[in-house]
N, CA, C and O atoms as a CHARMM CRD file, in Angstrom:
* protein
*
  240
    1    1 MET  N      7.82500   4.36000 -15.33000 PROA 1      0.00000
    2    1 MET  CA     6.63700   4.16300 -14.54400 PROA 1      0.00000
    3    1 MET  C      6.71000   5.17500 -13.43800 PROA 1      0.00000
    4    1 MET  O      7.70300   5.29300 -12.72000 PROA 1      0.00000
    5    2 SER  N      5.57300   5.93700 -13.32200 PROA 2      0.00000
    6    2 SER  CA     5.57600   6.96800 -12.31900 PROA 2      0.00000
    7    2 SER  C      5.25000   6.40900 -10.86500 PROA 2      0.00000
    8    2 SER  O      4.72000   5.30900 -10.70800 PROA 2      0.00000
    9    3 LEU  N      5.58000   7.18900  -9.88700 PROA 3      0.00000
   10    3 LEU  CA     5.24200   6.75800  -8.55600 PROA 3      0.00000
   11    3 LEU  C      3.75500   6.60500  -8.31800 PROA 3      0.00000
   12    3 LEU  O      3.31100   5.71800  -7.58800 PROA 3      0.00000
   13    4 ARG  N      3.00500   7.47200  -8.93700 PROA 4      0.00000
   14    4 ARG  CA     1.54300   7.42300  -8.82400 PROA 4      0.00000
   15    4 ARG  C      1.04300   6.11900  -9.39800 PROA 4      0.00000
   16    4 ARG  O      0.25500   5.46600  -8.71400 PROA 4      0.00000
   17    5 SER  N      1.38800   5.70800 -10.48700 PROA 5      0.00000
   18    5 SER  CA     0.94300   4.50300 -11.13500 PROA 5      0.00000
   19    5 SER  C      1.34800   3.22700 -10.33800 PROA 5      0.00000
   20    5 SER  O      0.61500   2.24200 -10.25100 PROA 5      0.00000
   21    6 THR  N      2.57500   3.32800  -9.76400 PROA 6      0.00000
   22    6 THR  CA     3.05800   2.20100  -8.97400 PROA 6      0.00000
   23    6 THR  C      2.16200   2.04800  -7.72100 PROA 6      0.00000
   24    6 THR  O      1.72200   0.95100  -7.37800 PROA 6      0.00000
   25    7 ILE  N      1.91600   3.18800  -7.05900 PROA 7      0.00000
   26    7 ILE  CA     1.02300   3.11800  -5.84100 PROA 7      0.00000
   27    7 ILE  C     -0.29300   2.64500  -6.20300 PROA 7      0.00000
   28    7 ILE  O     -0.86500   1.85800  -5.44800 PROA 7      0.00000
   29    8 LYS  N     -0.85400   3.04800  -7.30700 PROA 8      0.00000
   30    8 LYS  CA    -2.19100   2.60500  -7.70700 PROA 8      0.00000
   31    8 LYS  C     -2.13300   1.09900  -7.98700 PROA 8      0.00000
   32    8 LYS  O     -3.09200   0.39400  -7.67100 PROA 8      0.00000
   33    9 ALA  N     -1.11400   0.61200  -8.53200 PROA 9      0.00000
   34    9 ALA  CA    -1.04400  -0.85800  -8.82700 PROA 9      0.00000
   35    9 ALA  C     -0.93000  -1.63100  -7.55400 PROA 9      0.00000
   36    9 ALA  O     -1.58000  -2.66700  -7.41300 PROA 9      0.00000
   37   10 VAL  N     -0.11400  -1.16700  -6.59200 PROA 10     0.00000
   38   10 VAL  CA     0.01800  -1.86400  -5.37700 PROA 10     0.00000
   39   10 VAL  C     -1.28300  -1.81100  -4.51100 PROA 10     0.00000
   40   10 VAL  O     -1.67300  -2.79900  -3.88900 PROA 10     0.00000
   41   11 LEU  N     -1.89100  -0.69300  -4.50000 PROA 11     0.00000
   42   11 LEU  CA    -3.12900  -0.57900  -3.78300 PROA 11     0.00000
   43   11 LEU  C     -4.25200  -1.44600  -4.35500 PROA 11     0.00000
   44   11 LEU  O     -5.06700  -1.97700  -3.60100 PROA 11     0.00000
   45   12 SER  N     -4.29800  -1.59000  -5.64500 PROA 12     0.00000
   46   12 SER  CA    -5.29600  -2.47000  -6.25900 PROA 12     0.00000
   47   12 SER  C     -4.98800  -3.85900  -5.98600 PROA 12     0.00000
   48   12 SER  O     -5.88900  -4.68600  -5.84700 PROA 12     0.00000
   49   13 GLY  N     -3.62400  -4.19200  -5.89100 PROA 13     0.00000
   50   13 GLY  CA    -3.21100  -5.52000  -5.50600 PROA 13     0.00000
   51   13 GLY  C     -3.51900  -5.86700  -4.11700 PROA 13     0.00000
   52   13 GLY  O     -3.77700  -7.03300  -3.81700 PROA 13     0.00000
   53   14 PHE  N     -3.50600  -4.89500  -3.22400 PROA 14     0.00000
   54   14 PHE  CA    -3.91600  -5.06600  -1.77600 PROA 14     0.00000
   55   14 PHE  C     -5.28400  -5.64800  -1.66000 PROA 14     0.00000
   56   14 PHE  O     -5.53600  -6.59900  -0.91900 PROA 14     0.00000
   57   15 VAL  N     -6.23800  -4.99400  -2.48500 PROA 15     0.00000
   58   15 VAL  CA    -7.63500  -5.41700  -2.39800 PROA 15     0.00000
   59   15 VAL  C     -7.99200  -6.52100  -3.38200 PROA 15     0.00000
   60   15 VAL  O     -9.14200  -6.95800  -3.42700 PROA 15     0.00000
   61   16 GLY  N     -7.03300  -6.97400  -4.16500 PROA 16     0.00000
   62   16 GLY  CA    -7.20700  -8.04700  -5.02400 PROA 16     0.00000
   63   16 GLY  C     -7.93900  -7.88500  -6.33500 PROA 16     0.00000
   64   16 GLY  O     -8.59600  -8.80200  -6.82700 PROA 16     0.00000
   65   17 ILE  N     -7.80900  -6.70700  -6.88100 PROA 17     0.00000
   66   17 ILE  CA    -8.52500  -6.43900  -8.11100 PROA 17     0.00000
   67   17 ILE  C     -7.60700  -6.25600  -9.34100 PROA 17     0.00000
   68   17 ILE  O     -8.05000  -5.86700 -10.42200 PROA 17     0.00000
   69   18 ARG  N     -6.31900  -6.55200  -9.12800 PROA 18     0.00000
   70   18 ARG  CA    -5.39000  -6.45000 -10.23100 PROA 18     0.00000
   71   18 ARG  C     -4.89100  -7.78900 -10.52200 PROA 18     0.00000
   72   18 ARG  O     -4.49200  -8.50900  -9.60700 PROA 18     0.00000
   73   19 SER  N     -4.88900  -8.19800 -11.83600 PROA 19     0.00000
   74   19 SER  CA    -4.36000  -9.49900 -12.17800 PROA 19     0.00000
   75   19 SER  C     -2.90100  -9.39500 -12.54500 PROA 19     0.00000
   76   19 SER  O     -2.39400  -8.33400 -12.90600 PROA 19     0.00000
   77   20 SER  N     -2.25300 -10.51600 -12.44200 PROA 20     0.00000
   78   20 SER  CA    -0.75500 -10.55500 -12.73200 PROA 20     0.00000
   79   20 SER  C     -0.47600 -10.20200 -14.23300 PROA 20     0.00000
   80   20 SER  O      0.59300  -9.68300 -14.55200 PROA 20     0.00000
   81   21 GLY  N     -1.33600 -10.45700 -15.04300 PROA 21     0.00000
   82   21 GLY  CA    -1.19900 -10.07000 -16.51000 PROA 21     0.00000
   83   21 GLY  C     -1.15700  -8.59000 -16.70000 PROA 21     0.00000
   84   21 GLY  O     -0.36100  -8.06600 -17.47900 PROA 21     0.00000
   85   22 GLU  N     -2.03500  -7.90700 -15.97300 PROA 22     0.00000
   86   22 GLU  CA    -1.99700  -6.38400 -16.03000 PROA 22     0.00000
   87   22 GLU  C     -0.67700  -5.82600 -15.49500 PROA 22     0.00000
   88   22 GLU  O     -0.12600  -4.86200 -16.02600 PROA 22     0.00000
   89   23 THR  N     -0.18700  -6.46600 -14.42300 PROA 23     0.00000
   90   23 THR  CA     1.08200  -6.01100 -13.87900 PROA 23     0.00000
   91   23 THR  C      2.23600  -6.14800 -14.82900 PROA 23     0.00000
   92   23 THR  O      3.10600  -5.28100 -14.90600 PROA 23     0.00000
   93   24 GLU  N      2.24000  -7.24400 -15.55400 PROA 24     0.00000
   94   24 GLU  CA     3.31500  -7.47200 -16.51200 PROA 24     0.00000
   95   24 GLU  C      3.17300  -6.47300 -17.66800 PROA 24     0.00000
   96   24 GLU  O      4.19200  -5.96900 -18.13900 PROA 24     0.00000
   97   25 ARG  N      2.00300  -6.17300 -18.13300 PROA 25     0.00000
   98   25 ARG  CA     1.77500  -5.31900 -19.21900 PROA 25     0.00000
   99   25 ARG  C      2.12000  -3.88300 -18.84900 PROA 25     0.00000
  100   25 ARG  O      2.54000  -3.10200 -19.70300 PROA 25     0.00000
  101   26 ALA  N      1.94000  -3.53000 -17.56200 PROA 26     0.00000
  102   26 ALA  CA     2.14600  -2.17900 -17.07200 PROA 26     0.00000
  103   26 ALA  C      3.63300  -1.83300 -17.01000 PROA 26     0.00000
  104   26 ALA  O      3.99900  -0.67000 -16.84400 PROA 26     0.00000
  105   27 GLY  N      4.44400  -2.79800 -17.13800 PROA 27     0.00000
  106   27 GLY  CA     5.91400  -2.54000 -17.04100 PROA 27     0.00000
  107   27 GLY  C      6.45800  -2.24600 -15.66100 PROA 27     0.00000
  108   27 GLY  O      7.45400  -1.53900 -15.51100 PROA 27     0.00000
  109   28 LEU  N      5.83100  -2.76800 -14.70200 PROA 28     0.00000
  110   28 LEU  CA     6.32100  -2.48600 -13.29800 PROA 28     0.00000
  111   28 LEU  C      7.52600  -3.30800 -13.02300 PROA 28     0.00000
  112   28 LEU  O      7.58700  -4.47500 -13.41100 PROA 28     0.00000
  113   29 LYS  N      8.49700  -2.73000 -12.35900 PROA 29     0.00000
  114   29 LYS  CA     9.68800  -3.47400 -11.95200 PROA 29     0.00000
  115   29 LYS  C      9.46000  -4.06800 -10.59600 PROA 29     0.00000
  116   29 LYS  O      8.87300  -3.43600  -9.71800 PROA 29     0.00000
  117   30 PRO  N      9.94200  -5.33600 -10.41400 PROA 30     0.00000
  118   30 PRO  CA     9.64700  -5.92600  -9.09800 PROA 30     0.00000
  119   30 PRO  C     10.17600  -5.14700  -7.90900 PROA 30     0.00000
  120   30 PRO  O      9.54500  -5.11800  -6.85200 PROA 30     0.00000
  121   31 LYS  N     11.29900  -4.53200  -8.07000 PROA 31     0.00000
  122   31 LYS  CA    11.83700  -3.69200  -6.95800 PROA 31     0.00000
  123   31 LYS  C     10.92900  -2.55300  -6.57000 PROA 31     0.00000
  124   31 LYS  O     10.74300  -2.22600  -5.39800 PROA 31     0.00000
  125   32 GLN  N     10.36900  -1.95700  -7.61900 PROA 32     0.00000
  126   32 GLN  CA     9.34000  -0.84400  -7.35900 PROA 32     0.00000
  127   32 GLN  C      8.18800  -1.35700  -6.57100 PROA 32     0.00000
  128   32 GLN  O      7.78900  -0.77400  -5.56300 PROA 32     0.00000
  129   33 VAL  N      7.64000  -2.48100  -7.04600 PROA 33     0.00000
  130   33 VAL  CA     6.42400  -3.00100  -6.37900 PROA 33     0.00000
  131   33 VAL  C      6.70800  -3.44900  -4.95000 PROA 33     0.00000
  132   33 VAL  O      5.90100  -3.18000  -4.05900 PROA 33     0.00000
  133   34 ILE  N      7.83500  -4.13000  -4.70200 PROA 34     0.00000
  134   34 ILE  CA     8.22600  -4.60100  -3.32500 PROA 34     0.00000
  135   34 ILE  C      8.38000  -3.43500  -2.42900 PROA 34     0.00000
  136   34 ILE  O      7.80800  -3.45300  -1.33900 PROA 34     0.00000
  137   35 VAL  N      9.12200  -2.39200  -2.79600 PROA 35     0.00000
  138   35 VAL  CA     9.43700  -1.24800  -1.92600 PROA 35     0.00000
  139   35 VAL  C      8.15500  -0.51500  -1.63200 PROA 35     0.00000
  140   35 VAL  O      7.88200  -0.17600  -0.48100 PROA 35     0.00000
  141   36 THR  N      7.35500  -0.26200  -2.66700 PROA 36     0.00000
  142   36 THR  CA     6.12600   0.46800  -2.54000 PROA 36     0.00000
  143   36 THR  C      5.14100  -0.33000  -1.62600 PROA 36     0.00000
  144   36 THR  O      4.48500   0.23800  -0.75200 PROA 36     0.00000
  145   37 GLY  N      5.06800  -1.64000  -1.85900 PROA 37     0.00000
  146   37 GLY  CA     4.17700  -2.47800  -0.99100 PROA 37     0.00000
  147   37 GLY  C      4.64000  -2.50200   0.52000 PROA 37     0.00000
  148   37 GLY  O      3.79100  -2.51000   1.41100 PROA 37     0.00000
  149   38 ILE  N      5.90000  -2.51400   0.78600 PROA 38     0.00000
  150   38 ILE  CA     6.39000  -2.45500   2.11500 PROA 38     0.00000
  151   38 ILE  C      6.01700  -1.10300   2.80900 PROA 38     0.00000
  152   38 ILE  O      5.51000  -1.05900   3.93000 PROA 38     0.00000
  153   39 VAL  N      6.30200  -0.03700   2.07100 PROA 39     0.00000
  154   39 VAL  CA     5.99500   1.26800   2.61600 PROA 39     0.00000
  155   39 VAL  C      4.51400   1.46800   2.93900 PROA 39     0.00000
  156   39 VAL  O      4.12600   1.99300   3.98300 PROA 39     0.00000
  157   40 LEU  N      3.68300   0.99600   1.93300 PROA 40     0.00000
  158   40 LEU  CA     2.26100   1.16100   2.09400 PROA 40     0.00000
  159   40 LEU  C      1.72800   0.23400   3.20600 PROA 40     0.00000
  160   40 LEU  O      0.80300   0.61800   3.92200 PROA 40     0.00000
  161   41 ALA  N      2.25800  -0.90100   3.35500 PROA 41     0.00000
  162   41 ALA  CA     1.80900  -1.82200   4.44900 PROA 41     0.00000
  163   41 ALA  C      2.22300  -1.29100   5.71500 PROA 41     0.00000
  164   41 ALA  O      1.43000  -1.37200   6.65300 PROA 41     0.00000
  165   42 LEU  N      3.46300  -0.70600   5.90200 PROA 42     0.00000
  166   42 LEU  CA     3.85900  -0.14300   7.18400 PROA 42     0.00000
  167   42 LEU  C      3.07300   1.12400   7.45800 PROA 42     0.00000
  168   42 LEU  O      2.81100   1.43300   8.62000 PROA 42     0.00000
  169   43 SER  N      2.70100   1.84500   6.46500 PROA 43     0.00000
  170   43 SER  CA     1.86300   3.09000   6.73100 PROA 43     0.00000
  171   43 SER  C      0.45900   2.65000   7.16400 PROA 43     0.00000
  172   43 SER  O     -0.10400   3.25600   8.07600 PROA 43     0.00000
  173   44 LEU  N     -0.08400   1.68800   6.58500 PROA 44     0.00000
  174   44 LEU  CA    -1.43100   1.18600   7.02900 PROA 44     0.00000
  175   44 LEU  C     -1.34700   0.65900   8.44500 PROA 44     0.00000
  176   44 LEU  O     -2.20000   0.96900   9.27600 PROA 44     0.00000
  177   45 ALA  N     -0.34000  -0.12500   8.72800 PROA 45     0.00000
  178   45 ALA  CA    -0.21200  -0.65200  10.13400 PROA 45     0.00000
  179   45 ALA  C     -0.04900   0.46700  11.13100 PROA 45     0.00000
  180   45 ALA  O     -0.66300   0.42400  12.19600 PROA 45     0.00000
  181   46 LEU  N      0.77600   1.49500  10.82000 PROA 46     0.00000
  182   46 LEU  CA     0.97100   2.61300  11.72100 PROA 46     0.00000
  183   46 LEU  C     -0.31100   3.41800  11.89000 PROA 46     0.00000
  184   46 LEU  O     -0.60800   3.86300  12.99900 PROA 46     0.00000
  185   47 ALA  N     -1.07000   3.61500  10.83300 PROA 47     0.00000
  186   47 ALA  CA    -2.32000   4.29800  10.87200 PROA 47     0.00000
  187   47 ALA  C     -3.30500   3.61300  11.80000 PROA 47     0.00000
  188   47 ALA  O     -3.97800   4.23300  12.62400 PROA 47     0.00000
  189   48 ILE  N     -3.35500   2.25800  11.61700 PROA 48     0.00000
  190   48 ILE  CA    -4.30100   1.46300  12.46700 PROA 48     0.00000
  191   48 ILE  C     -3.88300   1.58000  14.01500 PROA 48     0.00000
  192   48 ILE  O     -4.69200   1.78800  14.91900 PROA 48     0.00000
  193   49 PHE  N     -2.58200   1.42500  14.17400 PROA 49     0.00000
  194   49 PHE  CA    -2.03200   1.51200  15.55600 PROA 49     0.00000
  195   49 PHE  C     -2.36100   2.78800  16.19200 PROA 49     0.00000
  196   49 PHE  O     -2.80100   2.81900  17.34200 PROA 49     0.00000
  197   50 LEU  N     -2.15700   3.89900  15.45800 PROA 50     0.00000
  198   50 LEU  CA    -2.40000   5.24200  16.01700 PROA 50     0.00000
  199   50 LEU  C     -3.87100   5.45300  16.20600 PROA 50     0.00000
  200   50 LEU  O     -4.25100   6.08100  17.19500 PROA 50     0.00000
  201   51 LEU  N     -4.69800   4.99600  15.37000 PROA 51     0.00000
  202   51 LEU  CA    -6.14100   5.09600  15.52700 PROA 51     0.00000
  203   51 LEU  C     -6.57500   4.32700  16.79600 PROA 51     0.00000
  204   51 LEU  O     -7.31800   4.86900  17.61500 PROA 51     0.00000
  205   52 VAL  N     -6.13600   3.12100  16.95800 PROA 52     0.00000
  206   52 VAL  CA    -6.54200   2.32400  18.17300 PROA 52     0.00000
  207   52 VAL  C     -6.02400   2.98800  19.43000 PROA 52     0.00000
  208   52 VAL  O     -6.71200   3.03600  20.45000 PROA 52     0.00000
  209   53 ARG  N     -4.80100   3.50300  19.35100 PROA 53     0.00000
  210   53 ARG  CA    -4.24400   4.20800  20.50700 PROA 53     0.00000
  211   53 ARG  C     -5.07500   5.37800  20.87100 PROA 53     0.00000
  212   53 ARG  O     -5.40200   5.58900  22.03900 PROA 53     0.00000
  213   54 LEU  N     -5.43000   6.16500  19.85100 PROA 54     0.00000
  214   54 LEU  CA    -6.28700   7.32800  20.03600 PROA 54     0.00000
  215   54 LEU  C     -7.65000   6.93000  20.67600 PROA 54     0.00000
  216   54 LEU  O     -8.08400   7.57700  21.62900 PROA 54     0.00000
  217   55 LEU  N     -8.27400   5.95400  20.20000 PROA 55     0.00000
  218   55 LEU  CA    -9.56700   5.53000  20.68600 PROA 55     0.00000
  219   55 LEU  C     -9.47000   4.99300  22.11500 PROA 55     0.00000
  220   55 LEU  O    -10.34000   5.25400  22.94700 PROA 55     0.00000
  221   56 VAL  N     -8.40700   4.24500  22.38700 PROA 56     0.00000
  222   56 VAL  CA    -8.32300   3.70000  23.76100 PROA 56     0.00000
  223   56 VAL  C     -8.01100   4.78900  24.75400 PROA 56     0.00000
  224   56 VAL  O     -8.49000   4.73700  25.88600 PROA 56     0.00000
  225   57 SER  N     -7.16900   5.84300  24.34300 PROA 57     0.00000
  226   57 SER  CA    -6.80300   6.89400  25.34500 PROA 57     0.00000
  227   57 SER  C     -8.05900   7.80600  25.52900 PROA 57     0.00000
  228   57 SER  O     -8.18600   8.43800  26.57800 PROA 57     0.00000
  229   58 SER  N     -8.96400   7.88600  24.56000 PROA 58     0.00000
  230   58 SER  CA   -10.17100   8.69300  24.77300 PROA 58     0.00000
  231   58 SER  C    -11.13600   7.96400  25.73100 PROA 58     0.00000
  232   58 SER  O    -11.97100   8.61100  26.36400 PROA 58     0.00000
  233   59 GLN  N    -11.03600   6.67500  25.84000 PROA 59     0.00000
  234   59 GLN  CA   -11.98300   5.95000  26.70600 PROA 59     0.00000
  235   59 GLN  C    -11.59300   6.05400  28.22700 PROA 59     0.00000
  236   59 GLN  O    -12.44700   5.86600  29.09300 PROA 59     0.00000
  237   60 ALA  N    -10.37000   6.33800  28.51700 PROA 60     0.00000
  238   60 ALA  CA    -9.80400   6.41500  29.93200 PROA 60     0.00000
  239   60 ALA  C    -10.25900   7.69300  30.61400 PROA 60     0.00000
  240   60 ALA  O     -9.90400   7.93700  31.76700 PROA 60     0.00000
């Protein structure tokens, strides 16, 4: 399973459009999904934090 397809599977899971049956058929390993999910969640949180910080600093 390539990194690109793992990221695609995790992102579709974030928005709720991927069923568990598809995940099993895709051959994803749980460790891949967990690590990718954590990295993407932290990246999203960091991006939101930086965006808010940028917007707040521009208001001052």
